[in-house]
């Protein structure tokens, strides 16, 4: 069963169009939603959370219809925004007092445990908290009502490396519970290299792929070789290409076909998610 | 706890930060310092309370927060109307209490200016019915100007209504109203309820389609 199913999601703004996005978020796994800035990651997450009204398409969360006019499905979601959405002038304790009654499974002991773990002072005003503290607080709130789906929009952006590691460890601990699922949008793909099971990649409002991370990394390949090898057909085979004075570096989406084309004349290298994102976003004809 | 109650409770918590401002305003424009039945008190305090309460959720991040809660959008709109109504009644109640206290201190009698209280209530309900759809439509940027315009309308409107009530033509109408108090009351209540209902439907239609 999938925790989230996005089907045919389309949304247009002035100067931006998201077209027919469909992908599943498998239950019990961590799915990373990647793409460069402006690719449409936040729009997808906001559509799942009912903040953005799609022009077309449907979304289901844990078998329930999701979207702008629905509400109850969010009982099962712990949402962490990329920016502070809480009332800045309130203390952490006051904000918790507002949020807690909305959730039927609110666990005060668990909340206090996270506040203690993250060393968050209850009386401190939100506006006086650092970016890291605000993210920790969002996580404490999000986890304290026992959600079975955690949705995070760029949670690691702006965090120091120490807390980023701690956060990833926390997510790994959360996902140990069999029924729990995480959807995690980021442009910092190194985070996903560590923890993600599935990856959904969007670029310029289009879905590039949505698949098991290991299979994606096995399918793509980086090719490095001399310029003399490049001709029209070869260029067409490349998803993205970076040319220098002495040679080229490119990404192919078909490992077997690339090896048939180039044989032993080039160097092959396993790509990272960042490589795939970079070459796909930039496309061909990149000169260094 | 029912979700609408949670949302109203949230508005009550949010307004607490303005409590001193409201009490100082109520004292400054009460009969202790101004004339009794001051239009600056009756005219502005309920409106001020309404704008402060609604304004707490006006910024986009706060709207995103509200929508991230396990609550349908129509409950969010409904609760805003319910909270506004409560604040309006509380605002008028504060005005009434201040006036009763000053009358007791000044004249030793307890009197309530019922037409002023009812007039304020009806005009504030109409004000709320105009303000909320504009609030949902314009968002924070437009609402900054909207608040100024609305406060001016309350002040000017209050003066205009007072002079209108004092005119000869109006006194004949008021005589008719006095003679048919029940009919006039039911008519006014029905018309006000209709205006609020239409306003709610417009706000809901706007907020249903709003991207946050």
Short mmCIF file of C-alpha atoms in Angstrom, two decimals:
data_model
loop_
_atom_site.label_atom_id
_atom_site.label_comp_id
_atom_site.label_asym_id
_atom_site.label_seq_id
_atom_site.Cartn_x
_atom_site.Cartn_y
_atom_site.Cartn_z
CA UNK A 1 0.00 0.00 0.00
CA UNK A 2 1.12 3.52 -0.73
CA UNK A 3 1.00 6.18 1.96
CA UNK A 4 0.50 8.91 -0.65
CA UNK A 5 -0.67 8.68 -4.24
CA UNK A 6 -0.39 11.72 -6.45
CA UNK A 7 -2.25 11.32 -9.76
CA UNK A 8 -2.12 13.74 -12.67
CA UNK A 9 -1.32 16.79 -10.55
CA UNK A 10 -1.25 19.98 -12.61
CA UNK A 11 -0.94 23.55 -11.46
CA UNK A 12 -0.27 26.80 -13.30
CA UNK A 13 0.91 30.11 -11.95
CA UNK A 14 1.98 33.09 -14.00
CA UNK A 15 5.31 32.04 -15.50
CA UNK A 16 5.23 28.53 -14.05
CA UNK A 17 3.47 25.32 -14.97
CA UNK A 18 3.43 21.95 -13.27
CA UNK A 19 2.22 19.33 -15.66
CA UNK A 20 0.61 15.96 -14.99
CA UNK A 21 2.72 14.78 -12.05
CA UNK A 22 1.97 11.26 -10.80
CA UNK A 23 3.96 9.29 -8.26
CA UNK A 24 3.46 7.07 -5.21
CA UNK A 25 5.03 7.37 -1.77
CA UNK A 26 5.39 3.76 -0.61
CA UNK A 27 4.33 3.07 2.97
CA UNK A 28 7.04 2.21 5.46
CA UNK A 29 9.88 3.91 3.54
CA UNK A 30 11.63 7.25 3.22
CA UNK A 31 10.93 8.96 -0.09
CA UNK A 32 13.00 11.93 -1.11
CA UNK A 33 11.48 14.58 -3.32
CA UNK A 34 14.34 16.26 -5.14
CA UNK A 35 14.77 18.96 -7.72
CA UNK A 36 16.44 22.33 -8.12
CA UNK A 37 14.90 25.49 -6.65
CA UNK A 38 11.66 26.32 -8.42
CA UNK A 39 11.19 22.76 -9.72
CA UNK A 40 7.85 22.35 -7.97
CA UNK A 41 8.76 20.41 -4.81
CA UNK A 42 7.06 22.83 -2.44
CA UNK A 43 4.00 23.06 -4.69
CA UNK A 44 3.61 19.27 -4.56
CA UNK A 45 3.99 19.21 -0.78
CA UNK A 46 1.59 22.11 -0.37
CA UNK A 47 -0.92 20.36 -2.61
CA UNK A 48 -0.68 17.25 -0.42
CA UNK A 49 -1.19 19.45 2.65
CA UNK A 50 -4.18 21.19 1.08
CA UNK A 51 -2.46 24.58 0.89
CA UNK A 52 -2.37 24.71 -2.89
CA UNK A 53 -5.49 23.97 -4.92
CA UNK A 54 -4.52 21.88 -7.98
CA UNK A 55 -5.92 22.75 -11.40
CA UNK A 56 -6.21 19.03 -12.10
CA UNK A 57 -5.39 15.74 -10.45
CA UNK A 58 -6.13 13.86 -7.27
CA UNK A 59 -4.18 13.07 -4.13
CA UNK A 60 -4.87 10.35 -1.60
CA UNK A 61 -3.15 10.08 1.77
CA UNK A 62 -3.36 6.76 3.63
CA UNK A 63 -6.40 5.85 1.56
CA UNK A 64 -8.27 9.10 2.23
CA UNK A 65 -8.94 11.90 -0.24
CA UNK A 66 -6.58 14.78 0.35
CA UNK A 67 -6.71 18.34 -0.82
CA UNK A 68 -7.81 21.86 -0.07
CA UNK A 69 -11.33 21.03 1.12
CA UNK A 70 -10.42 18.02 3.25
CA UNK A 71 -9.07 18.10 6.77
CA UNK A 72 -9.25 14.90 8.76
CA UNK A 73 -6.50 13.11 6.84
CA UNK A 74 -4.03 15.53 8.42
CA UNK A 75 -4.54 13.85 11.80
CA UNK A 76 -2.08 11.25 10.53
CA UNK A 77 0.44 13.75 9.13
CA UNK A 78 3.29 15.41 10.93
CA UNK A 79 4.16 18.46 8.82
CA UNK A 80 7.43 20.36 8.97
CA UNK A 81 7.54 23.48 6.85
CA UNK A 82 10.63 25.05 5.33
CA UNK A 83 9.82 28.31 7.10
CA UNK A 84 8.32 29.27 10.42
CA UNK A 85 4.54 29.10 10.15
CA UNK A 86 3.87 29.60 13.85
CA UNK A 87 2.95 32.85 15.62
CA UNK A 88 6.30 34.54 16.13
CA UNK A 89 5.35 36.46 19.26
CA UNK A 90 4.18 33.39 21.17
CA UNK A 91 6.30 31.23 23.44
CA UNK A 92 6.90 27.59 22.56
CA UNK A 93 4.54 26.57 25.38
CA UNK A 94 1.75 28.91 24.23
CA UNK A 95 2.03 27.65 20.66
CA UNK A 96 1.85 24.05 21.86
CA UNK A 97 -1.30 24.91 23.84
CA UNK A 98 -2.90 26.10 20.62
CA UNK A 99 -1.89 23.07 18.55
CA UNK A 100 -2.34 20.13 20.95
CA UNK A 101 -6.19 20.12 21.17
CA UNK A 102 -6.51 19.67 17.40
CA UNK A 103 -4.94 16.19 17.53
CA UNK A 104 -6.80 13.22 18.94
CA UNK A 105 -3.57 11.30 19.60
CA UNK A 106 -1.59 14.16 21.16
CA UNK A 107 0.98 12.73 23.58
CA UNK A 108 2.11 15.30 26.14
CA UNK A 109 4.80 13.03 27.58
CA UNK A 110 6.28 12.49 24.14
CA UNK A 111 6.22 16.23 23.49
CA UNK A 112 8.06 16.89 26.75
CA UNK A 113 10.55 14.15 25.87
CA UNK A 114 11.39 15.85 22.56
CA UNK A 115 11.53 19.30 24.18
CA UNK A 116 14.02 17.85 26.65
CA UNK A 117 15.97 15.97 23.98
CA UNK A 118 16.29 19.08 21.80
CA UNK A 119 16.98 21.30 24.84
CA UNK A 120 14.19 23.68 23.88
CA UNK A 121 13.14 26.26 26.51
CA UNK A 122 9.33 26.28 26.74
CA UNK A 123 9.13 29.92 27.79
CA UNK A 124 11.24 31.26 24.95
CA UNK A 125 9.40 33.20 22.27
CA UNK A 126 9.47 31.74 18.78
CA UNK A 127 10.85 34.97 17.31
CA UNK A 128 13.87 34.67 19.63
CA UNK A 129 14.69 31.11 18.54
CA UNK A 130 17.39 30.31 15.99
CA UNK A 131 16.59 28.56 12.71
CA UNK A 132 17.79 25.27 14.18
CA UNK A 133 15.65 25.67 17.29
CA UNK A 134 12.59 26.44 15.19
CA UNK A 135 13.16 23.31 13.12
CA UNK A 136 13.65 21.22 16.25
CA UNK A 137 10.45 22.67 17.69
CA UNK A 138 8.55 21.87 14.48
CA UNK A 139 9.83 18.30 14.67
CA UNK A 140 8.81 18.00 18.33
CA UNK A 141 5.30 19.21 17.52
CA UNK A 142 5.04 17.08 14.39
CA UNK A 143 6.05 13.87 16.17
CA UNK A 144 4.02 14.40 19.35
CA UNK A 145 0.71 13.29 17.88
CA UNK A 146 2.06 9.95 16.62
CA UNK A 147 1.71 10.63 12.89
CA UNK A 148 2.13 7.71 10.53
CA UNK A 149 3.28 10.04 7.76
CA UNK A 150 5.93 12.70 8.19
CA UNK A 151 6.02 15.35 5.47
CA UNK A 152 8.99 17.68 5.51
CA UNK A 153 9.63 20.56 3.17
CA UNK A 154 13.36 21.31 3.00
CA UNK A 155 13.87 20.56 6.70
CA UNK A 156 17.67 20.55 6.58
CA UNK A 157 18.11 23.83 4.70
CA UNK A 158 19.97 26.31 6.87
CA UNK A 159 20.83 23.80 9.58
CA UNK A 160 24.34 23.19 10.86
CA UNK A 161 25.95 19.84 9.93
CA UNK A 162 25.74 18.50 13.49
CA UNK A 163 22.00 18.92 13.76
CA UNK A 164 21.50 17.74 10.17
CA UNK A 165 23.11 14.43 11.16
CA UNK A 166 21.02 14.27 14.34
CA UNK A 167 17.88 14.92 12.35
CA UNK A 168 18.68 12.16 9.89
CA UNK A 169 19.30 9.79 12.81
CA UNK A 170 15.94 10.79 14.25
CA UNK A 171 14.24 10.04 10.96
CA UNK A 172 15.97 6.67 10.79
CA UNK A 173 14.62 5.93 14.27
CA UNK A 174 11.10 7.06 13.34
CA UNK A 175 11.02 4.87 10.23
CA UNK A 176 11.85 1.77 12.30
CA UNK A 177 8.15 1.65 13.13
CA UNK A 178 6.87 -0.47 10.26
CA UNK A 179 3.83 1.62 9.39
CA UNK A 180 5.62 4.96 9.41
CA UNK A 181 6.44 6.81 6.20
CA UNK A 182 8.50 9.90 5.41
CA UNK A 183 8.22 12.24 2.44
CA UNK A 184 11.16 14.58 2.48
CA UNK A 185 11.75 17.38 -0.03
CA UNK A 186 15.25 18.74 -0.40
CA UNK A 187 17.76 20.11 -2.83
CA UNK A 188 20.56 18.86 -0.56
CA UNK A 189 20.76 15.39 -2.07
CA UNK A 190 23.57 14.23 0.22
CA UNK A 191 20.92 13.90 2.94
CA UNK A 192 19.00 11.49 0.75
CA UNK A 193 22.12 9.51 -0.15
CA UNK A 194 22.20 8.59 3.54
CA UNK A 195 18.59 7.81 4.34
CA UNK A 196 16.21 7.65 1.35
CA UNK A 197 14.74 4.42 0.00
CA UNK A 198 12.86 5.99 -2.91
CA UNK A 199 13.51 9.14 -4.89
CA UNK A 200 11.11 11.31 -6.84
CA UNK A 201 12.78 13.87 -9.07
CA UNK A 202 10.95 16.87 -10.49
CA UNK A 203 12.41 19.49 -12.76
CA UNK A 204 10.67 22.55 -14.21
CA UNK A 205 7.28 21.23 -13.19
CA UNK A 206 7.76 17.82 -14.83
CA UNK A 207 8.36 14.44 -13.24
CA UNK A 208 11.74 13.05 -14.31
CA UNK A 209 11.52 9.79 -12.37
CA UNK A 210 10.09 8.25 -9.25
CA UNK A 211 11.80 5.03 -8.30
CA UNK A 212 13.80 3.02 -5.83
CA UNK A 213 16.98 4.98 -5.08
CA UNK A 214 19.36 2.08 -5.64
CA UNK A 215 17.76 1.24 -8.99
CA UNK A 216 18.02 4.88 -10.06
CA UNK A 217 21.69 4.98 -9.15
CA UNK A 218 22.27 1.75 -11.07
CA UNK A 219 20.39 2.96 -14.15
CA UNK A 220 22.32 6.21 -14.60
CA UNK A 221 26.01 6.51 -15.35
CA UNK A 222 28.56 9.30 -15.63
CA UNK A 223 30.80 9.13 -18.69
CA UNK A 224 34.08 11.01 -19.02
CA UNK A 225 36.01 11.07 -22.28
CA UNK A 226 37.78 13.02 -25.00
CA UNK A 227 36.02 15.63 -27.15
CA UNK A 228 36.69 13.67 -30.32
CA UNK A 229 34.10 11.12 -29.23
CA UNK A 230 31.28 13.63 -29.25
CA UNK A 231 29.06 13.71 -32.32
CA UNK A 232 25.39 14.48 -32.85
CA UNK A 233 24.13 11.00 -31.98
CA UNK A 234 26.26 10.77 -28.84
CA UNK A 235 25.07 14.19 -27.68
CA UNK A 236 21.47 13.03 -28.10
CA UNK A 237 22.16 10.05 -25.85
CA UNK A 238 23.28 12.29 -23.02
CA UNK A 239 20.79 13.66 -20.53
CA UNK A 240 23.26 16.34 -19.58
CA UNK A 241 26.66 17.25 -20.90
CA UNK A 242 29.53 19.35 -19.59
CA UNK A 243 32.28 20.13 -22.07
CA UNK A 244 35.77 21.41 -21.28
CA UNK A 245 38.75 22.26 -23.48
CA UNK A 246 40.04 18.73 -23.24
CA UNK A 247 37.00 16.54 -22.95
CA UNK A 248 33.51 16.02 -21.73
CA UNK A 249 31.60 14.69 -18.78
CA UNK A 250 28.04 13.54 -19.32
CA UNK A 251 25.16 11.67 -17.76
CA UNK A 252 23.44 8.81 -19.49
CA UNK A 253 20.15 7.34 -18.32
CA UNK A 254 20.92 3.93 -19.79
CA UNK A 255 24.01 2.28 -18.43
CA UNK A 256 23.98 -0.71 -20.86
CA UNK A 257 23.45 1.43 -23.93
CA UNK A 258 26.23 3.80 -22.87
CA UNK A 259 28.67 0.90 -22.51
CA UNK A 260 27.69 -0.41 -25.94
CA UNK A 261 28.25 3.04 -27.46
CA UNK A 262 31.55 3.91 -25.81
CA UNK A 263 33.10 0.57 -24.97
CA UNK A 264 36.50 1.00 -23.36
CA UNK A 265 37.16 4.47 -24.80
CA UNK A 266 35.80 6.39 -21.80
CA UNK A 267 35.84 6.36 -18.02
CA UNK A 268 32.64 5.30 -16.27
CA UNK A 269 31.64 6.56 -12.88
CA UNK A 270 28.67 5.86 -10.62
CA UNK A 271 26.64 9.06 -10.24
CA UNK A 272 25.33 10.56 -7.03
CA UNK A 273 21.82 11.95 -6.81
CA UNK A 274 23.40 15.39 -7.04
CA UNK A 275 25.07 14.45 -10.34
CA UNK A 276 21.74 13.24 -11.72
CA UNK A 277 19.99 16.39 -10.58
CA UNK A 278 22.73 18.66 -11.91
CA UNK A 279 22.97 17.14 -15.38
CA UNK A 280 19.21 16.79 -15.77
CA UNK A 281 18.54 20.36 -14.68
CA UNK A 282 21.29 21.81 -16.84
CA UNK A 283 20.73 19.60 -19.88
CA UNK A 284 23.23 19.58 -22.76
CA UNK A 285 25.80 22.06 -24.05
CA UNK A 286 27.33 23.09 -20.74
CA UNK A 287 30.77 24.60 -21.20
CA UNK A 288 33.26 24.86 -18.36
CA UNK B 1 -12.67 19.20 21.69
CA UNK B 2 -14.67 20.14 18.55
CA UNK B 3 -12.45 21.76 15.95
CA UNK B 4 -14.41 25.02 15.73
CA UNK B 5 -14.12 25.42 19.51
CA UNK B 6 -10.35 24.82 19.22
CA UNK B 7 -10.14 27.54 16.58
CA UNK B 8 -12.16 30.02 18.65
CA UNK B 9 -10.00 29.18 21.67
CA UNK B 10 -6.95 29.90 19.50
CA UNK B 11 -8.36 33.36 18.64
CA UNK B 12 -9.00 34.05 22.33
CA UNK B 13 -5.38 33.14 23.15
CA UNK B 14 -4.12 35.35 20.31
CA UNK B 15 -6.11 38.41 21.42
CA UNK B 16 -4.64 38.24 24.94
CA UNK B 17 -1.60 40.22 23.83
CA UNK B 18 -3.87 43.18 23.01
CA UNK B 19 -5.73 43.08 26.32
CA UNK B 20 -3.94 46.10 27.81
CA UNK B 21 -4.41 48.12 24.63
CA UNK B 22 -8.13 47.39 24.67
CA UNK B 23 -8.55 48.23 28.35
CA UNK B 24 -6.58 51.48 28.04
CA UNK B 25 -8.61 52.44 24.97
CA UNK B 26 -11.87 51.59 26.76
CA UNK B 27 -10.86 53.76 29.74
CA UNK B 28 -9.61 56.73 27.69
CA UNK B 29 -12.77 56.90 25.58
CA UNK B 30 -15.16 56.07 28.41
CA UNK B 31 -17.37 58.49 30.33
CA UNK B 32 -14.53 58.95 32.84
CA UNK B 33 -12.71 61.13 30.34
CA UNK B 34 -15.10 61.67 27.39
CA UNK B 35 -18.84 62.25 27.37
CA UNK B 36 -21.01 59.25 28.23
CA UNK B 37 -22.21 57.18 25.25
CA UNK B 38 -19.14 58.35 23.32
CA UNK B 39 -19.27 57.23 19.69
CA UNK B 40 -15.50 56.87 19.85
CA UNK B 41 -16.07 54.13 22.41
CA UNK B 42 -19.12 52.42 20.95
CA UNK B 43 -18.16 53.07 17.38
CA UNK B 44 -14.53 52.05 17.46
CA UNK B 45 -13.87 49.57 20.26
CA UNK B 46 -15.88 46.60 18.87
CA UNK B 47 -14.45 47.31 15.40
CA UNK B 48 -10.93 47.57 16.80
CA UNK B 49 -11.35 44.28 18.65
CA UNK B 50 -12.62 42.64 15.47
CA UNK B 51 -9.72 43.90 13.36
CA UNK B 52 -7.14 42.89 15.98
CA UNK B 53 -8.62 39.41 16.29
CA UNK B 54 -8.81 38.82 12.57
CA UNK B 55 -5.44 40.43 11.88
CA UNK B 56 -3.60 37.86 14.02
CA UNK B 57 -4.00 35.25 11.27
CA UNK B 58 -3.60 37.56 8.33
CA UNK B 59 0.00 36.76 7.34
CA UNK B 60 0.58 33.98 4.82
CA UNK B 61 2.66 31.72 7.14
CA UNK B 62 -0.14 31.81 9.73
CA UNK B 63 -2.70 30.92 7.07
CA UNK B 64 -0.45 28.02 6.06
CA UNK B 65 -0.30 26.96 9.70
CA UNK B 66 -4.09 26.96 9.97
CA UNK B 67 -4.49 24.94 6.78
CA UNK B 68 -1.85 22.44 7.98
CA UNK B 69 -4.11 21.60 10.94
CA UNK B 70 -6.55 18.68 10.65
CA UNK B 71 -9.45 21.02 9.95
CA UNK B 72 -11.46 21.62 6.78
CA UNK B 73 -11.20 25.03 5.19
CA UNK B 74 -14.90 25.73 5.67
CA UNK B 75 -14.43 25.27 9.43
CA UNK B 76 -11.60 27.80 9.32
CA UNK B 77 -13.89 30.35 7.67
CA UNK B 78 -16.83 29.51 9.92
CA UNK B 79 -14.71 29.81 13.05
CA UNK B 80 -13.49 33.23 11.91
CA UNK B 81 -17.08 34.43 11.72
CA UNK B 82 -17.85 32.84 15.10
CA UNK B 83 -14.77 34.43 16.72
CA UNK B 84 -15.56 37.79 15.15
CA UNK B 85 -19.10 37.60 16.50
CA UNK B 86 -17.82 36.76 19.98
CA UNK B 87 -15.30 39.62 19.93
CA UNK B 88 -17.95 41.97 18.69
CA UNK B 89 -20.28 41.03 21.54
CA UNK B 90 -17.39 41.27 24.01
CA UNK B 91 -16.46 44.70 22.62
CA UNK B 92 -20.00 45.99 23.02
CA UNK B 93 -20.19 44.42 26.50
CA UNK B 94 -17.02 46.28 27.55
CA UNK B 95 -18.52 49.56 26.24
CA UNK B 96 -21.73 48.86 28.10
CA UNK B 97 -19.98 48.03 31.35
CA UNK B 98 -17.80 51.15 31.12
CA UNK B 99 -20.88 53.31 30.54
CA UNK B 100 -22.84 51.71 33.35
CA UNK B 101 -19.92 52.29 35.73
CA UNK B 102 -19.46 55.94 34.69
CA UNK B 103 -23.21 56.60 34.94
CA UNK B 104 -23.23 55.10 38.43
CA UNK B 105 -20.24 57.25 39.42
CA UNK B 106 -21.50 60.46 37.78
CA UNK B 107 -25.25 60.28 38.35
CA UNK B 108 -25.77 57.38 40.73
CA UNK B 109 -28.24 55.80 38.32
CA UNK B 110 -28.04 52.71 36.18
CA UNK B 111 -29.21 53.30 32.64
CA UNK B 112 -28.60 51.53 29.36
CA UNK B 113 -28.87 53.33 26.03
CA UNK B 114 -30.58 50.42 24.26
CA UNK B 115 -30.90 52.03 20.79
CA UNK B 116 -27.17 52.88 20.80
CA UNK B 117 -26.22 49.35 21.87
CA UNK B 118 -28.50 47.69 19.31
CA UNK B 119 -27.49 50.16 16.60
CA UNK B 120 -23.82 49.47 17.31
CA UNK B 121 -24.44 45.72 17.23
CA UNK B 122 -26.24 45.81 13.87
CA UNK B 123 -23.76 48.19 12.26
CA UNK B 124 -20.83 46.09 13.52
CA UNK B 125 -22.41 42.91 12.14
CA UNK B 126 -22.67 44.63 8.77
CA UNK B 127 -19.11 45.86 9.15
CA UNK B 128 -17.96 42.29 9.88
CA UNK B 129 -19.89 41.04 6.83
CA UNK B 130 -18.08 43.48 4.58
CA UNK B 131 -14.68 43.18 6.23
CA UNK B 132 -14.24 39.40 6.27
CA UNK B 133 -14.72 38.68 2.53
CA UNK B 134 -12.35 41.58 1.76
CA UNK B 135 -9.88 40.16 4.27
CA UNK B 136 -9.94 36.75 2.56
CA UNK B 137 -9.74 38.34 -0.86
CA UNK B 138 -7.01 40.92 -0.31
CA UNK B 139 -4.73 39.12 2.15
CA UNK B 140 -2.20 40.99 4.28
CA UNK B 141 -1.03 43.60 1.76
CA UNK B 142 -4.48 44.81 0.85
CA UNK B 143 -5.71 44.46 4.40
CA UNK B 144 -3.26 47.09 5.70
CA UNK B 145 -5.09 49.69 3.60
CA UNK B 146 -8.42 48.01 4.26
CA UNK B 147 -8.00 48.48 8.02
CA UNK B 148 -7.41 52.21 7.64
CA UNK B 149 -10.37 52.60 5.28
CA UNK B 150 -12.60 50.56 7.55
CA UNK B 151 -11.68 52.54 10.69
CA UNK B 152 -12.46 55.77 8.81
CA UNK B 153 -15.78 54.31 7.66
CA UNK B 154 -16.64 53.35 11.24
CA UNK B 155 -15.89 56.87 12.48
CA UNK B 156 -17.59 58.72 9.62
CA UNK B 157 -20.40 56.19 9.44
CA UNK B 158 -21.10 56.48 13.11
CA UNK B 159 -21.38 60.25 12.91
CA UNK B 160 -23.57 59.99 9.81
CA UNK B 161 -25.88 57.46 11.46
CA UNK B 162 -26.15 59.61 14.58
CA UNK B 163 -27.15 62.70 12.56
CA UNK B 164 -29.50 60.59 10.46
CA UNK B 165 -31.20 59.29 13.59
CA UNK B 166 -31.60 62.87 14.77
CA UNK B 167 -33.27 64.10 11.56
CA UNK B 168 -37.01 64.82 11.37
CA UNK B 169 -37.72 62.24 8.66
CA UNK B 170 -35.97 59.60 10.64
CA UNK B 171 -37.85 60.46 13.81
CA UNK B 172 -41.11 59.54 11.99
CA UNK B 173 -39.56 56.24 10.95
CA UNK B 174 -38.38 55.67 14.49
CA UNK B 175 -41.89 56.32 15.74
CA UNK B 176 -43.10 53.57 13.39
CA UNK B 177 -40.37 51.31 14.69
CA UNK B 178 -41.39 52.04 18.28
CA UNK B 179 -45.00 51.26 17.43
CA UNK B 180 -44.04 47.98 15.75
CA UNK B 181 -41.09 46.98 17.87
CA UNK B 182 -41.41 43.23 17.29
CA UNK B 183 -41.83 43.51 13.53
CA UNK B 184 -38.94 45.94 13.27
CA UNK B 185 -36.79 43.72 15.46
CA UNK B 186 -37.52 40.60 13.44
CA UNK B 187 -36.97 42.47 10.18
CA UNK B 188 -33.62 43.86 11.35
CA UNK B 189 -32.48 40.51 12.76
CA UNK B 190 -33.48 38.69 9.54
CA UNK B 191 -31.79 41.25 7.31
CA UNK B 192 -28.62 41.12 9.44
CA UNK B 193 -28.59 37.32 9.43
CA UNK B 194 -29.03 37.31 5.65
CA UNK B 195 -26.16 39.76 5.19
CA UNK B 196 -23.90 37.64 7.42
CA UNK B 197 -24.88 34.45 5.57
CA UNK B 198 -24.17 35.96 2.15
CA UNK B 199 -20.88 37.31 3.47
CA UNK B 200 -19.94 33.83 4.79
CA UNK B 201 -20.72 32.20 1.45
CA UNK B 202 -18.58 34.77 -0.39
CA UNK B 203 -15.68 34.30 2.06
CA UNK B 204 -15.92 30.53 1.72
CA UNK B 205 -15.94 30.73 -2.08
CA UNK B 206 -12.81 32.92 -1.98
CA UNK B 207 -10.92 30.83 0.60
CA UNK B 208 -11.76 27.47 -1.06
CA UNK B 209 -9.75 28.50 -4.12
CA UNK B 210 -6.94 30.33 -2.37
CA UNK B 211 -3.38 29.07 -2.79
CA UNK B 212 -1.26 29.56 0.33
#
